[in-house]
XYZ file of C-alpha atoms in Angstrom:
400
model
C -0.093 0.102 -0.092
C 1.375 3.269 -0.877
C 2.553 5.368 2.162
C 3.534 8.945 2.835
C 7.004 8.813 0.660
C 4.926 7.188 -2.466
C 2.320 9.749 -2.263
C 4.933 12.590 -1.915
C 6.765 11.283 -4.864
C 3.503 11.039 -6.817
C 2.935 14.951 -6.195
C 6.381 15.586 -7.484
C 5.955 13.414 -10.400
C 2.501 15.317 -11.350
C 4.356 18.706 -10.951
C 7.392 17.863 -12.958
C 5.241 16.292 -15.887
C 2.469 19.125 -15.922
C 4.829 21.948 -15.662
C 4.143 24.258 -18.533
C 1.283 21.936 -19.885
C -1.948 23.324 -20.521
C -5.199 21.291 -19.947
C -8.625 21.727 -21.376
C -12.294 20.348 -21.592
C -13.720 18.373 -18.832
C -12.455 15.622 -16.483
C -13.495 12.143 -17.566
C -14.074 9.399 -15.197
C -14.111 5.686 -16.384
C -17.384 3.980 -16.582
C -16.612 1.251 -14.174
C -15.401 3.616 -11.369
C -18.052 4.443 -8.741
C -16.297 7.280 -7.459
C -18.124 10.814 -7.885
C -17.665 12.774 -10.885
C -15.515 15.725 -11.172
C -17.740 18.920 -12.168
C -14.875 20.902 -13.650
C -14.607 22.196 -17.296
C -12.390 24.775 -18.566
C -10.999 25.782 -21.966
C -7.437 26.116 -20.300
C -6.108 25.188 -16.983
C -3.302 24.323 -15.241
C -2.530 21.330 -12.575
C -0.361 21.345 -9.590
C 0.017 18.812 -6.866
C 0.696 18.720 -3.146
C 1.083 15.782 -0.666
C 0.263 15.463 3.182
C 0.732 12.217 4.767
C -1.290 9.638 2.929
C -3.494 12.257 0.728
C -2.400 14.049 -2.394
C -4.162 17.499 -3.579
C -4.596 18.147 -7.080
C -5.254 21.987 -7.698
C -7.096 22.644 -11.226
C -6.459 26.428 -11.853
C -8.200 27.979 -15.006
C -6.219 30.184 -17.202
C -8.083 33.500 -17.511
C -8.104 35.250 -20.906
C -7.095 38.508 -21.673
C -10.727 39.016 -23.209
C -13.153 39.509 -20.564
C -16.014 38.634 -22.662
C -14.421 35.282 -23.644
C -12.922 34.448 -20.208
C -15.623 32.260 -18.909
C -18.128 30.380 -21.099
C -21.270 29.068 -20.097
C -20.856 25.693 -17.846
C -16.989 26.638 -17.533
C -15.559 26.907 -14.114
C -13.989 30.055 -13.374
C -12.429 29.295 -9.967
C -9.785 26.739 -8.829
C -10.974 23.357 -7.739
C -9.063 21.034 -5.264
C -9.500 17.246 -5.539
C -8.187 15.188 -2.640
C -6.715 11.590 -3.639
C -6.260 8.824 -1.450
C -4.070 5.881 -3.199
C -5.761 2.828 -1.396
C -3.615 -0.139 -2.288
C -2.408 0.423 -5.868
C -3.221 3.927 -7.011
C -0.722 6.198 -8.733
C -0.561 8.896 -11.466
C 0.447 8.128 -14.910
C 1.210 10.917 -17.750
C 0.943 9.161 -21.242
C -0.328 9.962 -24.893
C -4.008 9.313 -25.499
C -3.322 6.220 -27.326
C -1.164 4.952 -24.415
C -3.923 5.490 -21.849
C -3.421 2.758 -19.039
C -6.139 0.122 -18.608
C -7.271 1.058 -15.170
C -7.246 4.929 -15.598
C -10.221 5.817 -13.723
C -9.952 9.854 -13.906
C -8.514 11.658 -16.783
C -7.071 15.162 -17.570
C -6.635 15.866 -21.137
C -4.014 18.460 -22.778
C -4.930 20.846 -25.394
C -1.862 19.615 -27.507
C -1.699 17.548 -30.549
C -1.121 14.834 -30.143
C -3.062 14.833 -26.882
C -1.573 13.852 -23.505
C -3.348 12.685 -20.491
C -2.698 12.695 -16.838
C -4.428 9.916 -15.425
C -5.250 8.366 -11.880
C -4.579 4.571 -12.390
C -5.933 2.170 -9.798
C -6.133 -1.627 -10.817
C -7.943 -2.546 -7.297
C -10.033 0.566 -7.099
C -9.772 0.860 -3.478
C -8.322 4.319 -3.893
C -10.455 7.347 -4.663
C -10.981 11.183 -4.881
C -13.091 13.985 -3.661
C -14.128 16.956 -5.782
C -13.758 20.355 -3.840
C -12.163 18.426 -1.053
C -10.232 19.459 1.960
C -7.514 17.598 3.773
C -9.259 14.928 5.941
C -9.905 16.468 9.528
C -9.417 13.082 11.315
C -5.684 12.784 9.948
C -2.997 14.408 11.984
C 0.008 16.507 10.621
C 2.443 15.204 8.065
C 4.887 13.389 9.366
C 7.681 14.645 6.912
C 6.562 18.377 6.227
C 4.859 19.230 9.695
C 7.431 17.438 12.051
C 7.160 20.063 14.833
C 3.219 19.916 14.802
C 3.125 16.213 14.305
C 5.522 15.611 17.320
C 3.531 17.955 19.616
C 0.031 16.516 18.492
C 1.479 13.034 19.688
C 3.033 13.879 23.024
C 0.042 15.916 23.878
C -2.426 13.244 23.575
C -0.810 10.332 25.246
C -3.639 9.707 27.593
C -5.701 8.918 24.378
C -7.026 5.410 24.272
C -5.097 4.929 21.022
C -1.850 4.723 22.989
C -3.047 1.683 24.994
C -2.669 -0.484 22.167
C 0.917 -2.070 20.822
C 3.193 0.369 19.527
C 3.329 -1.383 16.197
C -0.769 -0.840 15.930
C -0.712 2.885 16.980
C 1.831 3.863 14.418
C -0.816 2.973 11.770
C -3.235 5.360 13.445
C -3.471 8.143 10.848
C -4.797 10.573 13.522
C -1.268 10.752 14.830
C 1.005 9.176 12.340
C -0.274 10.556 9.189
C 1.937 8.667 6.412
C 3.203 5.758 8.428
C 2.401 2.509 6.910
C 3.109 -1.268 7.080
C 6.823 -1.246 5.826
C 7.707 2.243 7.499
C 6.601 0.836 10.988
C 8.755 -1.986 10.667
C 11.916 -0.300 9.636
C 11.436 2.488 12.477
C 10.968 -0.084 15.264
C 13.792 -2.187 13.992
C 16.285 0.628 13.962
C 15.358 1.370 17.583
C 15.292 -2.364 18.692
C 11.616 -1.901 20.160
C 9.475 -4.760 20.363
C 6.401 -4.362 18.285
C 3.930 -5.360 20.819
C 4.844 -3.112 23.500
C 2.262 -0.681 24.963
C 2.603 2.728 23.078
C 2.360 4.910 25.989
C 5.201 3.017 27.705
C 7.448 3.685 24.536
C 6.582 7.337 23.956
C 6.360 8.829 27.853
C 9.789 8.878 27.936
C 10.092 11.177 24.846
C 7.612 13.605 26.706
C 10.321 13.967 29.639
C 12.854 14.610 26.931
C 11.059 17.452 25.341
C 10.334 19.006 28.391
C 14.056 18.799 29.340
C 14.796 20.370 25.927
C 12.397 23.324 26.583
C 14.198 24.072 29.557
C 17.458 24.141 28.259
C 16.436 26.541 25.277
C 15.197 29.271 27.988
C 18.694 29.192 29.435
C 22.077 29.888 28.037
C 23.449 26.860 25.827
C 27.048 25.972 26.239
C 29.133 24.766 23.531
C 29.249 21.452 24.984
C 25.536 21.250 25.322
C 25.201 21.930 21.469
C 27.825 19.165 20.880
C 25.753 16.820 22.996
C 22.569 17.572 21.163
C 24.041 17.024 17.788
C 25.172 13.506 18.795
C 22.073 12.743 20.733
C 20.498 9.427 19.394
C 17.163 9.742 17.508
C 14.073 8.711 18.991
C 10.750 7.123 17.668
C 9.328 10.239 16.589
C 12.198 11.821 14.826
C 12.628 8.461 13.071
C 9.043 8.812 11.753
C 10.274 11.913 10.081
C 13.652 11.034 8.625
C 13.220 7.366 7.515
C 10.241 8.358 5.309
C 12.545 11.440 3.911
C 15.285 8.585 3.157
C 12.801 6.782 0.645
C 11.950 10.110 -0.759
C 15.445 11.055 -1.541
C 16.041 7.691 -3.427
C 13.409 8.967 -5.974
C 11.653 6.911 -8.317
C 8.183 5.808 -6.967
C 9.453 4.290 -3.652
C 7.831 0.937 -2.624
C 6.262 -0.367 -5.985
C 6.183 -4.275 -6.126
C 4.658 -4.069 -9.602
C 7.883 -2.079 -10.825
C 10.261 -4.359 -12.999
C 13.306 -3.198 -11.051
C 13.178 -1.704 -7.418
C 16.434 -3.309 -6.141
C 17.621 -0.096 -4.639
C 14.493 0.050 -2.489
C 14.956 -3.544 -1.588
C 18.583 -2.884 -0.503
C 17.600 0.078 1.645
C 15.147 -2.105 3.673
C 16.736 -3.567 6.913
C 13.586 -5.397 8.280
C 10.280 -5.562 6.030
C 10.392 -8.807 3.993
C 14.067 -9.266 4.838
C 15.227 -12.859 5.302
C 15.939 -13.857 8.834
C 13.318 -11.596 10.207
C 10.099 -12.842 11.812
C 6.554 -11.618 11.204
C 3.226 -12.282 12.612
C -0.279 -10.619 12.372
C -1.231 -7.949 14.703
C -4.908 -7.439 16.117
C -5.960 -5.934 12.848
C -4.489 -8.816 10.848
C -1.729 -6.563 9.481
C 1.482 -7.988 9.074
C 4.327 -6.757 11.293
C 8.007 -7.743 10.723
C 10.624 -7.641 13.617
C 13.548 -9.174 15.015
C 13.684 -11.270 18.556
C 10.834 -11.243 20.842
C 7.423 -9.633 19.767
C 6.637 -8.285 23.059
C 4.137 -8.932 25.893
C 1.004 -7.644 23.789
C 1.473 -10.060 21.177
C -1.643 -11.808 19.792
C -1.843 -15.396 21.051
C -1.536 -18.337 18.799
C -0.694 -16.053 15.832
C 0.992 -17.696 13.047
C 3.755 -16.270 11.079
C 2.345 -15.190 7.616
C 5.881 -15.012 6.161
C 6.398 -18.655 6.739
C 3.123 -19.502 5.327
C 3.564 -17.312 2.347
C 7.167 -18.844 1.437
C 5.779 -22.248 1.974
C 2.869 -21.454 -0.298
C 5.040 -20.190 -2.931
C 7.357 -23.162 -2.782
C 4.390 -25.488 -2.390
C 2.814 -23.915 -5.556
C 6.238 -24.183 -7.463
C 6.802 -27.608 -6.379
C 3.200 -28.686 -6.723
C 2.991 -27.631 -9.969
C 6.278 -29.498 -10.807
C 5.119 -32.661 -8.654
C 1.663 -32.580 -10.116
C 3.284 -32.959 -13.806
C 5.544 -35.689 -12.686
C 2.417 -37.659 -11.040
C 0.164 -36.968 -13.963
C 2.950 -38.412 -16.184
C 3.502 -41.393 -13.907
C -0.339 -41.956 -13.265
C -0.590 -42.017 -17.188
C 2.310 -44.370 -17.766
C 0.774 -46.610 -15.194
C -2.813 -46.436 -16.634
C -1.373 -47.163 -20.242
C 0.566 -49.995 -18.901
C -2.546 -51.537 -17.090
C -4.530 -50.997 -20.405
C -2.102 -52.823 -22.431
C -1.939 -55.578 -19.920
C -5.620 -56.109 -19.843
C -5.623 -55.932 -23.536
C -3.209 -58.458 -23.948
C -4.907 -60.826 -21.506
C -8.227 -60.353 -23.306
C -7.310 -60.276 -26.882
C -4.764 -62.670 -28.272
C -1.628 -61.303 -29.853
C -2.640 -62.972 -33.069
C -6.067 -61.276 -33.228
C -6.021 -58.188 -35.472
C -8.592 -55.506 -36.468
C -10.300 -52.605 -35.108
C -11.777 -52.485 -31.723
C -15.094 -52.807 -32.867
C -13.964 -56.193 -34.912
C -12.377 -57.158 -31.534
C -15.858 -56.530 -29.851
C -17.591 -58.626 -32.451
C -15.230 -61.175 -32.185
C -15.646 -61.339 -28.576
C -19.527 -61.519 -29.082
C -18.979 -64.337 -31.723
C -16.790 -66.201 -29.328
C -19.128 -65.965 -26.483
C -22.084 -67.031 -28.459
C -21.049 -70.767 -28.875
C -20.745 -71.013 -24.854
C -24.313 -69.617 -24.646
C -25.433 -72.076 -27.216
C -23.758 -75.080 -25.292
C -25.281 -73.787 -22.069
C -28.904 -73.567 -23.634
C -28.386 -77.117 -25.319
C -27.434 -78.429 -21.932
C -30.366 -77.012 -20.406
C -32.697 -78.519 -23.089
C -31.074 -82.041 -22.551
C -31.624 -81.958 -18.838
C -35.157 -80.754 -19.107
C -35.920 -83.716 -21.697
C -34.119 -86.172 -19.607
C -36.263 -85.249 -16.821
C -39.421 -85.533 -18.804
C -38.210 -88.860 -20.100
C -37.600 -90.190 -16.700
C -41.002 -88.779 -15.343
C -42.663 -90.557 -18.427
C -40.736 -93.628 -17.665
C -41.642 -93.606 -13.978
C -45.255 -92.985 -14.974
C -45.371 -95.943 -17.257
C -43.731 -98.116 -14.873
C -46.470 -97.173 -12.369
C -49.095 -98.035 -14.618
C -47.623 -101.405 -15.633
C -47.187 -102.443 -11.799
C -50.717 -101.773 -11.353
């Protein structure tokens, strides 16, 4: 699932590709999409993008003409429109020619060029979506990457919230406080700090509250050169890694975590924990897979199995099963053919020739004499009985 870095990279992609491009007409939606229509039409407009956590905002800005009379036509938009996107499991933006429009392009913005080019929102699974005239969702917290100070304050001032009663690995997915953190980021952050994933979140974060208070007190007094040096080498904490680790992904460029991409070896090399050999994985209480090293912690679900092992076994089984199935099928075929030939040899003499139909007819012809012998034997036995009865009857009459 795309996370904060991927959505920011998507916004950078839109700004880079759409710079200087003039779009025209209405925004088109695919016939299969159940998302809302975008009521925006303009003869000329530009597109810019901005990300915030797990959301991307496209701004459509009409280009006003010098001629006031022709600046706005009937039914055309004269004010900018913001469209808020969330990517779901597989959403991303693509900029192509009209002839190369992707199969799952569910929202399309057409340029006024010839040949025409299209900015499209592509989402094969259709879990993503958009909201015309939208705003940043109010239930999402500040962005972990670009609103760090506000993000940190939002977390530490709400530690009494019930969300922090949960294991830290599950709290990190709560977008009210960690807007932009997803599955692979939480694994990488906890691994770097050697924090067990199933420890109560409040227990992990309470120490940071004391740390921030001391830092505030230090800033109010004179700061010595030694204090500055100590602050510079001070190790990163959980909240600071929530800020810096996503930025590491952004610096790599590309599309970040993209399993559908042909080559994302650089991202795989960057990973230290998520889907890395030698790491453990179990499902949390929300059935989301968490990767970790060592002991999961006291709040780990009971009787939780490792989806990693299951997944790998399944892949190996599928591969082996396919191979074994072919071998078994061939063995069974050879065995059946051998048995069939054996039965044929037993039933049909080697000298016998002809088609299957002839052999069946011959078989019937061979069985007919036996049936005739049986019927003749029955006739003889019945006639003998009649003779004996007659002879007995005659004897009795003569004795009288």
